[in-house]
Protein backbone atom coordinates (compact mmCIF):
# COMPACT_ATOMS: atom_id res chain seq x y z
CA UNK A 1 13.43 -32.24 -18.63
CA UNK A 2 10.11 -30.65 -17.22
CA UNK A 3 7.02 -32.49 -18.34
CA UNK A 4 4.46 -30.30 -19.90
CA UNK A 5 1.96 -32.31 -19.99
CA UNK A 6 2.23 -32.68 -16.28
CA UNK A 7 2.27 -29.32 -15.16
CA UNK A 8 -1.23 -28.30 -17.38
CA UNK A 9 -2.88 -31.30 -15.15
CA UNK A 10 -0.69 -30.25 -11.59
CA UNK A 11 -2.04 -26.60 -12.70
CA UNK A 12 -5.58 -27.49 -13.82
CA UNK A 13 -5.50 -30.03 -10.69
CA UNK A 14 -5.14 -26.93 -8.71
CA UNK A 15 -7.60 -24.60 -9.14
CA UNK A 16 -9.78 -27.44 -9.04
CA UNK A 17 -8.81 -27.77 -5.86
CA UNK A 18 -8.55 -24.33 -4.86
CA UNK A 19 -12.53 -23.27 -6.15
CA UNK A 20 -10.60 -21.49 -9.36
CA UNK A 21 -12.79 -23.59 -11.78
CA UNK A 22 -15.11 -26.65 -11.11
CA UNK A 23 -14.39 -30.40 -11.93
CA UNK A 24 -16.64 -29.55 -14.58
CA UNK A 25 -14.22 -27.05 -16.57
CA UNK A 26 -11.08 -29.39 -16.45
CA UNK A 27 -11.24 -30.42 -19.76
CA UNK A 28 -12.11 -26.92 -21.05
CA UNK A 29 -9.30 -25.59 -18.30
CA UNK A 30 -6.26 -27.73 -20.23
CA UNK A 31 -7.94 -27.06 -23.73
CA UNK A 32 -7.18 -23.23 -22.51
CA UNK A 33 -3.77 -23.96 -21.61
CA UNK A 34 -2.89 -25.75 -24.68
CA UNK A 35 -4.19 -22.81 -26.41
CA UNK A 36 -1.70 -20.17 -24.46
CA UNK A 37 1.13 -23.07 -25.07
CA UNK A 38 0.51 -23.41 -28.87
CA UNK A 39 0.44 -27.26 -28.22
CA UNK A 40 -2.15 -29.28 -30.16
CA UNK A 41 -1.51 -32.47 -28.22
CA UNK A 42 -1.92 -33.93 -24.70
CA UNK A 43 -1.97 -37.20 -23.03
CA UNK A 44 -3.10 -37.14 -19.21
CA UNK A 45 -0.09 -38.28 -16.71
CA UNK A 46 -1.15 -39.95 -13.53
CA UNK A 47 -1.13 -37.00 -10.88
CA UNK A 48 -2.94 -36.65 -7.76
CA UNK A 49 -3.92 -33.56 -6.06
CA UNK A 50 -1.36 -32.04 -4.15
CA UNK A 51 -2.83 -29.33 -1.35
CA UNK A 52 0.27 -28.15 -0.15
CA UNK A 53 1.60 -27.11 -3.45
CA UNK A 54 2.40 -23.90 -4.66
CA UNK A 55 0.89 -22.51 -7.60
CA UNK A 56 4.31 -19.97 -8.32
CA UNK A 57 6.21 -23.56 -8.43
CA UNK A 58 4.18 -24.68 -11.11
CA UNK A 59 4.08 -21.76 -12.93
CA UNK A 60 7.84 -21.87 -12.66
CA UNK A 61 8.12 -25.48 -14.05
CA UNK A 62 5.99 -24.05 -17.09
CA UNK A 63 7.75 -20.85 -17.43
CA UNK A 64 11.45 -22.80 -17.71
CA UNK A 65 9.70 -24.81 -20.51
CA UNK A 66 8.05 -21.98 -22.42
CA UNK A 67 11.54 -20.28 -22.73
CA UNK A 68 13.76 -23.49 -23.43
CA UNK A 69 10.78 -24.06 -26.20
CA UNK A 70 10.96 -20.14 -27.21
CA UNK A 71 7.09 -20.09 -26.21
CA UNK A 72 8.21 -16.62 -24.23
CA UNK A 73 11.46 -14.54 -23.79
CA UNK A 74 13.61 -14.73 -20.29
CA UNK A 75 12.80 -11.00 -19.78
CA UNK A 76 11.14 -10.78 -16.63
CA UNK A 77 8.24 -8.51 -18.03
CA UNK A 78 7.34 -10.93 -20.72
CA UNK A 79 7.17 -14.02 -18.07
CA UNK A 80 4.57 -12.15 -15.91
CA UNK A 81 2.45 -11.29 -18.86
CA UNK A 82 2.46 -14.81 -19.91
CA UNK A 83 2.08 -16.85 -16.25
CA UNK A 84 -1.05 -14.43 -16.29
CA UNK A 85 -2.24 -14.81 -19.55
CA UNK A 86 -2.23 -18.88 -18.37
CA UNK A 87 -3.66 -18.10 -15.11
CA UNK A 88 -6.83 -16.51 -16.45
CA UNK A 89 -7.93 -19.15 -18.05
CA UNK A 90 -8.02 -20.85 -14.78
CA UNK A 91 -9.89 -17.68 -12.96
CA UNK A 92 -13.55 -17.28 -12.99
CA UNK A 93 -15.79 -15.38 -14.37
CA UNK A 94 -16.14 -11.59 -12.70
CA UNK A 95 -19.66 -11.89 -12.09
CA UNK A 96 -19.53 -15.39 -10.45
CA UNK A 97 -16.83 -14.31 -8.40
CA UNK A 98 -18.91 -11.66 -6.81
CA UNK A 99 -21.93 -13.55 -6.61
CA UNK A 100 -19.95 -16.11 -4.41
CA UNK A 101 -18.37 -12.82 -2.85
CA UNK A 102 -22.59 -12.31 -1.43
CA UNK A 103 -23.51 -15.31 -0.54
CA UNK A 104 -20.04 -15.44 2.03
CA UNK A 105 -20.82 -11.87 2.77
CA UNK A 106 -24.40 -12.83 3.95
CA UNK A 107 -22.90 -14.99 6.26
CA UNK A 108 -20.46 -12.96 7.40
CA UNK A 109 -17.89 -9.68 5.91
CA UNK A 110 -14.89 -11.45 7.08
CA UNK A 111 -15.81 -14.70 5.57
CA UNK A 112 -16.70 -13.07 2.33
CA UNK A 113 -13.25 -11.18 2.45
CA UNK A 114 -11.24 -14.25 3.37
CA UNK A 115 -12.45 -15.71 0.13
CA UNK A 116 -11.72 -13.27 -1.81
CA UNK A 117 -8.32 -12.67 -0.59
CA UNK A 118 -7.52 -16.47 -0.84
CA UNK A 119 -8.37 -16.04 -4.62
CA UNK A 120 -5.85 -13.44 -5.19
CA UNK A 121 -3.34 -15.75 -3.76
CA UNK A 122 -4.59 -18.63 -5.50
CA UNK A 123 -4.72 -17.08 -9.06
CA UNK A 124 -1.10 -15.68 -8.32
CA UNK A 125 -2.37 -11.82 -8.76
CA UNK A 126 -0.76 -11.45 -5.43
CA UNK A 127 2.62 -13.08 -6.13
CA UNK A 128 3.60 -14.66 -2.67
CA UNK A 129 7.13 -15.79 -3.33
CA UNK A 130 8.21 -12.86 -4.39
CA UNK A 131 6.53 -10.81 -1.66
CA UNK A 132 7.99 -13.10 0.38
CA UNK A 133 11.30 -11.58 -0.30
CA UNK A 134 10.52 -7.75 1.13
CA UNK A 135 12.78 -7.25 4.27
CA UNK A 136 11.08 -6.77 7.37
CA UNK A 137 11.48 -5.99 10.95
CA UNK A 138 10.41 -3.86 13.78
CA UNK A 139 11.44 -0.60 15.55
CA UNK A 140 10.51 -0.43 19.04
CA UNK A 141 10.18 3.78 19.28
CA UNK A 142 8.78 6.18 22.14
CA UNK A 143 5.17 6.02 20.37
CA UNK A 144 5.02 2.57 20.00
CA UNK A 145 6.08 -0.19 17.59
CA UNK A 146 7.05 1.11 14.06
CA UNK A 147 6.96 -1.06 10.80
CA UNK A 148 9.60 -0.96 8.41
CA UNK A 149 9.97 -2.81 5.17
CA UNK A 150 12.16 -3.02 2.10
CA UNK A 151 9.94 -3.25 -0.59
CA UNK A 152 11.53 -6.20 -3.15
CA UNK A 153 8.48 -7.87 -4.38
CA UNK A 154 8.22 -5.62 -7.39
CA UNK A 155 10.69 -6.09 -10.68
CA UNK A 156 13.17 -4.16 -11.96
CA UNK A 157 12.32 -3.25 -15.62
CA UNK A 158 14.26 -4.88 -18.11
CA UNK A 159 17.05 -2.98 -19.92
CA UNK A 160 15.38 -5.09 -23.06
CA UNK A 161 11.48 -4.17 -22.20
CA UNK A 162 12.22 0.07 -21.58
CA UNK A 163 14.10 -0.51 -25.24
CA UNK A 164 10.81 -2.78 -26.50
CA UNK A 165 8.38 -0.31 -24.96
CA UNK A 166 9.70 3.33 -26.93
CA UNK A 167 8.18 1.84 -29.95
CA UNK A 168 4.89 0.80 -28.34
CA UNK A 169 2.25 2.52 -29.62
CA UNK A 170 0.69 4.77 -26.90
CA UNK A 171 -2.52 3.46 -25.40
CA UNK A 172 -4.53 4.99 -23.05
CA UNK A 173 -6.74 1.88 -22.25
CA UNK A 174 -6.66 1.06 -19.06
CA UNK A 175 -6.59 5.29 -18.07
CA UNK A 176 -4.16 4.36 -15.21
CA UNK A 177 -3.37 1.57 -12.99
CA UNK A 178 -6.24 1.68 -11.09
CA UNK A 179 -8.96 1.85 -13.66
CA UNK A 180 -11.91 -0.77 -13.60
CA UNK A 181 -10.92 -1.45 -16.93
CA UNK A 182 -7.94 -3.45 -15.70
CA UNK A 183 -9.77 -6.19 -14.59
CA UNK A 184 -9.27 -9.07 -17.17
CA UNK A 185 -6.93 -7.08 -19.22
CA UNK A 186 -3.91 -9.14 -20.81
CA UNK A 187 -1.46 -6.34 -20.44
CA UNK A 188 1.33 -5.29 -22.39
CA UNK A 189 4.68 -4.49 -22.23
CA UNK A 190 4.52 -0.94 -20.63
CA UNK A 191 1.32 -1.95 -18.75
CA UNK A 192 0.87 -4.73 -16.03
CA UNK A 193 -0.78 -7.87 -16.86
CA UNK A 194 -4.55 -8.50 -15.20
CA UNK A 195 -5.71 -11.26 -16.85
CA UNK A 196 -6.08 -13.26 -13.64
CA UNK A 197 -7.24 -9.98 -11.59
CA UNK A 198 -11.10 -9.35 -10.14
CA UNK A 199 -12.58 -6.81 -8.47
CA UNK A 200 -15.93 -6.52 -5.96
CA UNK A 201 -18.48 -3.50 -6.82
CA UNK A 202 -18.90 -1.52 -3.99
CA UNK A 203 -21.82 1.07 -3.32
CA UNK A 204 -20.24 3.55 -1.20
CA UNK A 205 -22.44 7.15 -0.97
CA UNK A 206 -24.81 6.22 -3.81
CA UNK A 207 -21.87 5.90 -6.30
CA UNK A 208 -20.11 2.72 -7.75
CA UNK A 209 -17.07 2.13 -6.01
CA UNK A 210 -14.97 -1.24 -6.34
CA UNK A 211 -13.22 -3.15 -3.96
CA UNK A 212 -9.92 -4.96 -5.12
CA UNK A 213 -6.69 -6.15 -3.47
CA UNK A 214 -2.83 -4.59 -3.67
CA UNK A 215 -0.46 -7.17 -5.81
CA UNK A 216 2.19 -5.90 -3.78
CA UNK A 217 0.84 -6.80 0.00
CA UNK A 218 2.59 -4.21 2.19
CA UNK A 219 0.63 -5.53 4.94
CA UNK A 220 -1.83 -7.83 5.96
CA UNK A 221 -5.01 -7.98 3.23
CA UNK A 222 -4.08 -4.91 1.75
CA UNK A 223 -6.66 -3.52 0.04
CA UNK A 224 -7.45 -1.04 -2.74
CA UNK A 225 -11.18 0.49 -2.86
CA UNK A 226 -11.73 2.56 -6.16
CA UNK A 227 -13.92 4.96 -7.96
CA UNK A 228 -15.72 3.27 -11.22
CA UNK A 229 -15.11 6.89 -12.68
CA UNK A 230 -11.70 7.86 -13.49
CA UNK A 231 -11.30 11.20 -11.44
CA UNK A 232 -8.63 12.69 -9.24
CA UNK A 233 -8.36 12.14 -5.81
CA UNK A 234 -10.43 15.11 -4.02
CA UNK A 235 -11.27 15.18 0.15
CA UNK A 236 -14.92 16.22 -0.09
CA UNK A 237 -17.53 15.82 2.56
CA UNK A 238 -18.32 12.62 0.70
CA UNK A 239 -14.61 11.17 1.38
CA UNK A 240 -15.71 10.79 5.12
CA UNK A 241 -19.05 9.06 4.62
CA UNK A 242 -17.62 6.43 1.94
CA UNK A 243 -14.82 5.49 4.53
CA UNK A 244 -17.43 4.87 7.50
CA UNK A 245 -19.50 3.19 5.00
CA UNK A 246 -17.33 1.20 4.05
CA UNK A 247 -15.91 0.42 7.68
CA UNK A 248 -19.39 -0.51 8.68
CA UNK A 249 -19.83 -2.62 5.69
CA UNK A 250 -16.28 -4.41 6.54
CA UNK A 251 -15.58 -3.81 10.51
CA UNK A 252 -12.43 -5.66 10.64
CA UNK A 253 -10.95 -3.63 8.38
CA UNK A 254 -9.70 -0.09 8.16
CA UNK A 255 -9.54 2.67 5.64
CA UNK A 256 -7.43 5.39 4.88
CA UNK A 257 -7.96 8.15 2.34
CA UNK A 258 -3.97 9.61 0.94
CA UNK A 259 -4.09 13.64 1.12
CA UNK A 260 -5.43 15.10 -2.59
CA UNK A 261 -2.48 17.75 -2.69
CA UNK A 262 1.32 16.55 -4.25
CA UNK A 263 4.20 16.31 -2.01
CA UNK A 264 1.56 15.09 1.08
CA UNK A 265 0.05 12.88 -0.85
CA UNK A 266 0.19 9.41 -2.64
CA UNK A 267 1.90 8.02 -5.57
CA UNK A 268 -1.04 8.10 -7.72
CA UNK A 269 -3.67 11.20 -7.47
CA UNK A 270 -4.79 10.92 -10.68
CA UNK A 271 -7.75 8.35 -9.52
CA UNK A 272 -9.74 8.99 -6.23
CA UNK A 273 -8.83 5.70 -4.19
CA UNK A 274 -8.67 4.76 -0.84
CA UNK A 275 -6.28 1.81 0.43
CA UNK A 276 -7.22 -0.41 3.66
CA UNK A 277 -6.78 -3.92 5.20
CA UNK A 278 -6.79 -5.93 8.30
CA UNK A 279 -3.77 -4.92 9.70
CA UNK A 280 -3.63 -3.00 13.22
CA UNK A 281 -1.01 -0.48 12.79
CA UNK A 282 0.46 1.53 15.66
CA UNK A 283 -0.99 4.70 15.05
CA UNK A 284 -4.85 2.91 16.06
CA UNK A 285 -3.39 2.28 19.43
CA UNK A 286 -1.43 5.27 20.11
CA UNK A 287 -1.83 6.65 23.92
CA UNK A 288 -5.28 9.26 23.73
CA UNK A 289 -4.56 12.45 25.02
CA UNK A 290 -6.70 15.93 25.30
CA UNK A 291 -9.98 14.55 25.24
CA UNK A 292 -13.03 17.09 25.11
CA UNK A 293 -16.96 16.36 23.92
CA UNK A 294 -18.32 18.32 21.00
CA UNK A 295 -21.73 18.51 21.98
CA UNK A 296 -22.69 19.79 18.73
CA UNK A 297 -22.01 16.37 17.41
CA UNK A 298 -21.58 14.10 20.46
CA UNK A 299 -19.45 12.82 19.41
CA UNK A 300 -15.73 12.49 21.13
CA UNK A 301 -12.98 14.39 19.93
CA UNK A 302 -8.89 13.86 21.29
CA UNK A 303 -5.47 13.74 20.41
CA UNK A 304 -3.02 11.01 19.65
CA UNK A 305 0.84 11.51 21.48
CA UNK A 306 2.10 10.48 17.66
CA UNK A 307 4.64 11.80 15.41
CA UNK A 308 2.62 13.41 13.58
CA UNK A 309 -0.63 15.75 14.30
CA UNK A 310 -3.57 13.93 14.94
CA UNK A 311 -7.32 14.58 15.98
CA UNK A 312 -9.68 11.61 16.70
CA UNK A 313 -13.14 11.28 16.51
CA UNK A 314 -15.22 9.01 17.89
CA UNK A 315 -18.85 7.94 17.61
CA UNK A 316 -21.49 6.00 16.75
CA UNK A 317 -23.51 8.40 14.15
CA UNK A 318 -21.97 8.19 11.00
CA UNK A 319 -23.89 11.56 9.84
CA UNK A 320 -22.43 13.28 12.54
CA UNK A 321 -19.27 12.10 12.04
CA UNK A 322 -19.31 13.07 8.70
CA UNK A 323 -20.39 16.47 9.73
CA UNK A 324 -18.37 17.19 12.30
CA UNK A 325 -14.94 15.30 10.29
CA UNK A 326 -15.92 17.91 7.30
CA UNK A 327 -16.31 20.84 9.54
CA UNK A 328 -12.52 20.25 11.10
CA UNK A 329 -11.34 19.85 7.57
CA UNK A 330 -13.20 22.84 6.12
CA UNK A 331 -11.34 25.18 8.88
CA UNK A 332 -8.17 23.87 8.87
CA UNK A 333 -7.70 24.46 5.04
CA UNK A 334 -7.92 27.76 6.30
CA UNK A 335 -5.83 27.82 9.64
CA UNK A 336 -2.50 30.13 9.65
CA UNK A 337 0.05 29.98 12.46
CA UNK A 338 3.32 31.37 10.86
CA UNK A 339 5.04 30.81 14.39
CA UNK A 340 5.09 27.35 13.33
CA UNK A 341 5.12 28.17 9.71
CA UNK A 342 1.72 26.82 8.55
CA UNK A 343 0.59 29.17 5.65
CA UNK A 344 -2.77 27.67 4.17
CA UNK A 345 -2.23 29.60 0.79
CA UNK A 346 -0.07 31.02 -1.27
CA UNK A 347 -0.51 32.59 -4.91
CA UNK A 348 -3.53 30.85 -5.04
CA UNK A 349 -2.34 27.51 -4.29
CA UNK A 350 -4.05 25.61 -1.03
CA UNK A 351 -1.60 24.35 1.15
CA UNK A 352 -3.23 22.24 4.15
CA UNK A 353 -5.34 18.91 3.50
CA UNK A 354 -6.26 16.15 5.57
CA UNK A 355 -5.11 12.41 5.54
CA UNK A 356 -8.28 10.85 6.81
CA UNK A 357 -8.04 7.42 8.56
CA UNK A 358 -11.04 5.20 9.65
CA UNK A 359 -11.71 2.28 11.94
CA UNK A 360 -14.37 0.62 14.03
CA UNK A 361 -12.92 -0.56 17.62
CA UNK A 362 -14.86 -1.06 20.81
CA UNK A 363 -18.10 -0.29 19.28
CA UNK A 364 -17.31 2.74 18.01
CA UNK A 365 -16.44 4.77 14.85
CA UNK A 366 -12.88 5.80 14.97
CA UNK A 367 -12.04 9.15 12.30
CA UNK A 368 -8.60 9.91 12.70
CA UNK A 369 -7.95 13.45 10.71
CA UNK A 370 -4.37 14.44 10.26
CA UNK A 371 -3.33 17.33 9.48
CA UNK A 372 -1.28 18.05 6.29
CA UNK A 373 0.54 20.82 4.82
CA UNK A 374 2.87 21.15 1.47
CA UNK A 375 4.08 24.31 1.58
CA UNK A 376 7.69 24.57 -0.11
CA UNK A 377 10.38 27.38 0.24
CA UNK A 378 13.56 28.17 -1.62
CA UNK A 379 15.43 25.85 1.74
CA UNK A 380 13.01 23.36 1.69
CA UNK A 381 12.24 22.53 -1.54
CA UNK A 382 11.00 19.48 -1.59
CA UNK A 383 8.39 21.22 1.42
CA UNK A 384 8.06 22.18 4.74
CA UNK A 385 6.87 19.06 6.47
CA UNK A 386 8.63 16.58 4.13
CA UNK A 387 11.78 14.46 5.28
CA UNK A 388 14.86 16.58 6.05
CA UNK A 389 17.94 16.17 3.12
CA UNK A 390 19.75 14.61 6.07
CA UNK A 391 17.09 11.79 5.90
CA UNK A 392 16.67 11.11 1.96
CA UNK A 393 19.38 8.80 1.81
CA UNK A 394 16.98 6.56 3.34
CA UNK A 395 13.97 8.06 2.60
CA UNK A 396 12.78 10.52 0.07
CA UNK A 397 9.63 9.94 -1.62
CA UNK A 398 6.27 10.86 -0.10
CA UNK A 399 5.03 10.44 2.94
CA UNK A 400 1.77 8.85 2.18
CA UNK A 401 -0.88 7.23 4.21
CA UNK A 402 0.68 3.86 5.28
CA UNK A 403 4.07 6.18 6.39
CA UNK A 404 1.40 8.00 8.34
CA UNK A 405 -0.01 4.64 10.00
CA UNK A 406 3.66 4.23 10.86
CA UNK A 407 4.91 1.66 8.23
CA UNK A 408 7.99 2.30 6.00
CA UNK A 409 7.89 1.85 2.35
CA UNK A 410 11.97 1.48 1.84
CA UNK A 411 13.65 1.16 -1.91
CA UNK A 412 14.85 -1.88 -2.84
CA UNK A 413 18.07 -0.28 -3.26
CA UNK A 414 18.99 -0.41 0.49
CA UNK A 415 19.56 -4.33 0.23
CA UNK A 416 22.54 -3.87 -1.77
CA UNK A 417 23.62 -1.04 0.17
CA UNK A 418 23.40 -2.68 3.78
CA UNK A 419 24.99 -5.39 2.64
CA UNK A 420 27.89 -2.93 1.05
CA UNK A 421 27.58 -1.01 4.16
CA UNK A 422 28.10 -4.07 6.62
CA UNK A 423 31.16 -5.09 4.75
CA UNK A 424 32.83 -1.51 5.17
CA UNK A 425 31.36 -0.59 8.78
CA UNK A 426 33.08 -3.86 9.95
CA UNK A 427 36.70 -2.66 8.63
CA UNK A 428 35.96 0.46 9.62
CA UNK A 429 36.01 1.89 6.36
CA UNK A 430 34.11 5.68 6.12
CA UNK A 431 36.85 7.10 3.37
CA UNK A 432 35.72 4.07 1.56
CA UNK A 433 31.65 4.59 1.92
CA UNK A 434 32.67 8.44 1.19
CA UNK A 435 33.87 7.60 -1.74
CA UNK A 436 31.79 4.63 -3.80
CA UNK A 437 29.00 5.26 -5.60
CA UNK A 438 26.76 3.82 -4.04
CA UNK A 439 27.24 4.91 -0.81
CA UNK A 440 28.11 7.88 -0.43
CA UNK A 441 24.85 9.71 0.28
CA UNK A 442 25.50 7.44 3.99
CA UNK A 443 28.53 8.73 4.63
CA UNK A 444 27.57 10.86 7.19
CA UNK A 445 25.10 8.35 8.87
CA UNK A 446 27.92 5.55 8.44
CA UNK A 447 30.31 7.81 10.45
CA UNK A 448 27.89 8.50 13.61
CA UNK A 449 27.05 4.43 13.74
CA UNK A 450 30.99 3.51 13.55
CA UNK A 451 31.15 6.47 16.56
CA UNK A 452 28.50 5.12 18.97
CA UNK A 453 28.48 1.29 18.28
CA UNK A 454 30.99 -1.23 18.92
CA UNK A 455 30.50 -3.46 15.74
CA UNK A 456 30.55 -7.56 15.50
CA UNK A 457 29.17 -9.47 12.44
CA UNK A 458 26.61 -10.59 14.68
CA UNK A 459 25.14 -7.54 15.74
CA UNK A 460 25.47 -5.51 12.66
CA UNK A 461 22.55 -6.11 10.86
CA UNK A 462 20.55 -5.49 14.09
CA UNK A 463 22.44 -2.02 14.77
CA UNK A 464 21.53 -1.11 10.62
CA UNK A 465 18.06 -1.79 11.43
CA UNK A 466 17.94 0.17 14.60
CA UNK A 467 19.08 2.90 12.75
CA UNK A 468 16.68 2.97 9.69
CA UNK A 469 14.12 2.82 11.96
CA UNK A 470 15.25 5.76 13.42
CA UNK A 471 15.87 7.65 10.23
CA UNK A 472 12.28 6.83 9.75
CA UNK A 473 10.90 7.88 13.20
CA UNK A 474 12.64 11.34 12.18
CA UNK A 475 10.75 10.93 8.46
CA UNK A 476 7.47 10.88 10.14
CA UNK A 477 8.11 13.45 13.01
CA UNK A 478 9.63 16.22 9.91
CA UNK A 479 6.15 15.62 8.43
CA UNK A 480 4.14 16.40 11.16
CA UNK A 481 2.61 19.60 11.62
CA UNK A 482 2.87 20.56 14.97
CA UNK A 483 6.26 19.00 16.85
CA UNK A 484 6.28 17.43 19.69
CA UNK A 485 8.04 20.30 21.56
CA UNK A 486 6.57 22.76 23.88
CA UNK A 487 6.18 25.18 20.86
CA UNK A 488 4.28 22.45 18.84
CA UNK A 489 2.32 21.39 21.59
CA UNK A 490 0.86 24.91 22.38
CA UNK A 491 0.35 25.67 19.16
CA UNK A 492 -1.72 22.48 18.35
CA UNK A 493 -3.70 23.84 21.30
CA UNK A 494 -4.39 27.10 19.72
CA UNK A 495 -5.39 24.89 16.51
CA UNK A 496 -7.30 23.03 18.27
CA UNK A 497 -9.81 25.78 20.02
CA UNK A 498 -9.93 27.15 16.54
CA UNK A 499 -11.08 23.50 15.05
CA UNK A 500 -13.40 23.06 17.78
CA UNK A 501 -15.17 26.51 17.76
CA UNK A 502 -18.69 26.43 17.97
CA UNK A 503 -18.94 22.69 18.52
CA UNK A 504 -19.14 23.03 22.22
CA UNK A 505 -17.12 20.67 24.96
């Protein structure tokens, strides 16, 4: 039987510990929690602070005892609104959060950010067991190390909750998922829980911009930066400076902008956002090739041998990386070479954008610029430079900016279906994979593996991996613009001379 009593003082014992609330606020911190209980009595148990605890196995303890006491439901959506609900009372204030966010910061950026990402841990908005379940490994490929991940760490609805939330009223408070409103908001059934979530304001380009961390941690500190205004996400000349702002504000981190047109773009292009972290993904040390000075600018300009197309700039003048970044962009939403089958427009509709990447490395700005182009035809539906049909049973959504960087965002589904797959590669089973439900759409893929690997149960899994990771390799090389052929090449040259016109070398 779990002691309730003990868990409010291992949980209040806690965020004492961890800088959530001061020793002052303990007996308002389990007054809180007796108020999110409904309990009206408590007697103090002897427990001493633990360090290495987690705070997801007390919450755990509490949630088991909220259901067998029908405090909550067992529906997975209903537990995460109510382990938040109980860890906001145990999260401070937004304003002394940030203040403490400036004093670090004066100190040092990284300092500031480690505190801030410590708290997201801490308060459970980033929910490390469970993103501790994502599947991930490594493919070594010919432009260097590829991520690839299998993306667990976020539920599966509830049959009960989708039936629960069709009689929800609609509310459009937050806007969207993103929305500075979120912060503090208790959530509800067909919107996430934030009760426990802060954000840092930003002042990126003379607007309010706000800094925030990803609940789902794809990689290393991943962070969200977003407009306080809730507008769609547009590449303007002012994109450029607030991502070398905010690299010079935080230099061990990068920044990405996701392309503002569908198909090349991200999930969400409803709010202008940027995404970032201190991660070092392939793509910033891919070999440099084709390096020329624009004088214009002077700043220097190359290419980057990478799946996809990619121009560089480096410097150390942020306004003329801004000028020269917006000047590229400005005339390739323009460029045409229908021997490769870029079209920038048709009936009106612009077809090439930009996913913009920035760094700083070895003293200098880094503005990586690639290209982008969503052009669709009656074959090729889904577009142009989007993953092949022979690739979406791995792969199908978009190919955003972390794809770009060279990280795979996989379904959850392929868990169940490698583990299916293993079971049926090792009898040597393709009629079966060709004809379950599940696995069908491999059947192909299934066949070539069973063809050029001699299968074990202890190299399976490995040879499975190798082989997403090439799918993906081909994901990434379908959605670049110019292929690495000799077609592609010259014709990223002529692009190129086009870009650079005027700029001088």
């Amino acid at each position: 039987m779990i002691d309730i009593n003990k868990e409010i003082t291992r949980l209040v014992n806690f965020s004492i510990g961890k800088g959530l609330i001061d020793e002052r606020d303990r007996i308002y911190g389990i007054n809180k929690l007796l108020e999110v209980l409904s309990l009206d009595d408590y007697t103090a148990p002897f427990c001493t602070m633990d360090e290495d605890v987690c705070v997801d196995d007390i919450l755990e303890n509490i949630r088991c005892w909220a259901v067998e006491n029908n405090r909550v439901s067992d529906s997975i959506d209903e537990l995460d609104l109510f382990d938040t609900k109980i860890m906001a009372q145990l999260t401070k204030m937004p304003s002394v959060i940030e203040d403490e966010f400036k004093q670090l910061y004066n100190e040092s950026p990284a300092k500031a950010t480690d505190y801030f990402y410590a708290l997201a841990k801490n308060t459970n908005y980033i929910r490390e067991k469970r993103i501790a379940k994502d599947i991930k490994w490594k493919y070594e490929s010919p432009y260097g190390i590829l991520d690839i991940t299998i993306n667990l760490s976020k539920p599966e609805k509830d049959p009960r909750t989708i039936a629960k939330a069709k009689n929800i009223r609609k509310s459009h408070y937050p806007e969207c998922l993103l929305c500075k409103e979120n912060e503090g908001y208790a959530g509800r059934i067909n919107h996430p829980a934030r009760g426990n979530h802060r954000i840092i304001e930003l002042e990126l380009a003379g607007e309010q911009w706000f800094l925030q961390y990803s609940p789902y941690v794809y990689y290393n500190e991943h962070c969200i930066v977003l407009k306080g205004e809730h507008e769609p996400m547009i590449i303007t000349k002012n994109t450029f400076r607030r991502l070398l702002e905010f690299v010079k504000m935080f230099p061990h981190y990068f920044i990405g902008s996701n392309a503002d047109l569908p198909i090349v773009g991200g999930s969400i292009l409803t709010h202008d956002h940027y995404q970032g972290g201190r991660y070092t993904f392939s793509m910033a040390k891919a070999r440099e090739e084709n390096h020329v000075h624009l004088e214009k600018y002077d700043i220097i300009a190359c290419t980057l041998y990478w799946p996809m197309s990619v121009i560089r700039l480096k410097g150390n003048n942020i306004d003329n990386l801004v000028e020269a970044s917006y000047e590229i962009f400005t005339k390739w939403k323009g460029y045409n070479d229908e021997t490769v089958s870029i079209i920038s427009e048709t009936n009106g509709n612009r077809h090439n954008t930009i996913t913009p990447i920035c760094r700083f490395k070895d003293d200098f700005f880094e503005m990586d610029l690639v290209l982008r182009n969503n052009r669709t035809t009656v074959e090729r539906p889904l577009g142009i430079f989007h993953p092949r049909p022979k690739y979406h049973h791995i792969k199908k959504e978009n190919i955003g900016l972390i794809e770009v960087l060279g990280l795979a965002v996989l379904p959850s589904r392929l868990k169940h279906e490698m583990n299916l797959l293993c079971e049926y590669l090792l009898n040597g089973d393709i009629d079966g994979i060709r004809k379950h439900d599940d696995l069908r759409k491999h059947g192909d893929w299934a066949a070539n593996i069973l063809e050029n690997y001699l299968l074990t149960e202890d190299n399976i899994k490995d040879v499975l991996h190798k082989e997403i990771g090439s799918v993906f390799l081909g994901v990434i090389e379908d959605a670049g613009v110019f292929k690495n052929t000799d077609e592609g090449k010259n014709a990223f040259t002529r692009c190129r001379e086009v870009l650079f016109e005027d700029m001088g070398d």
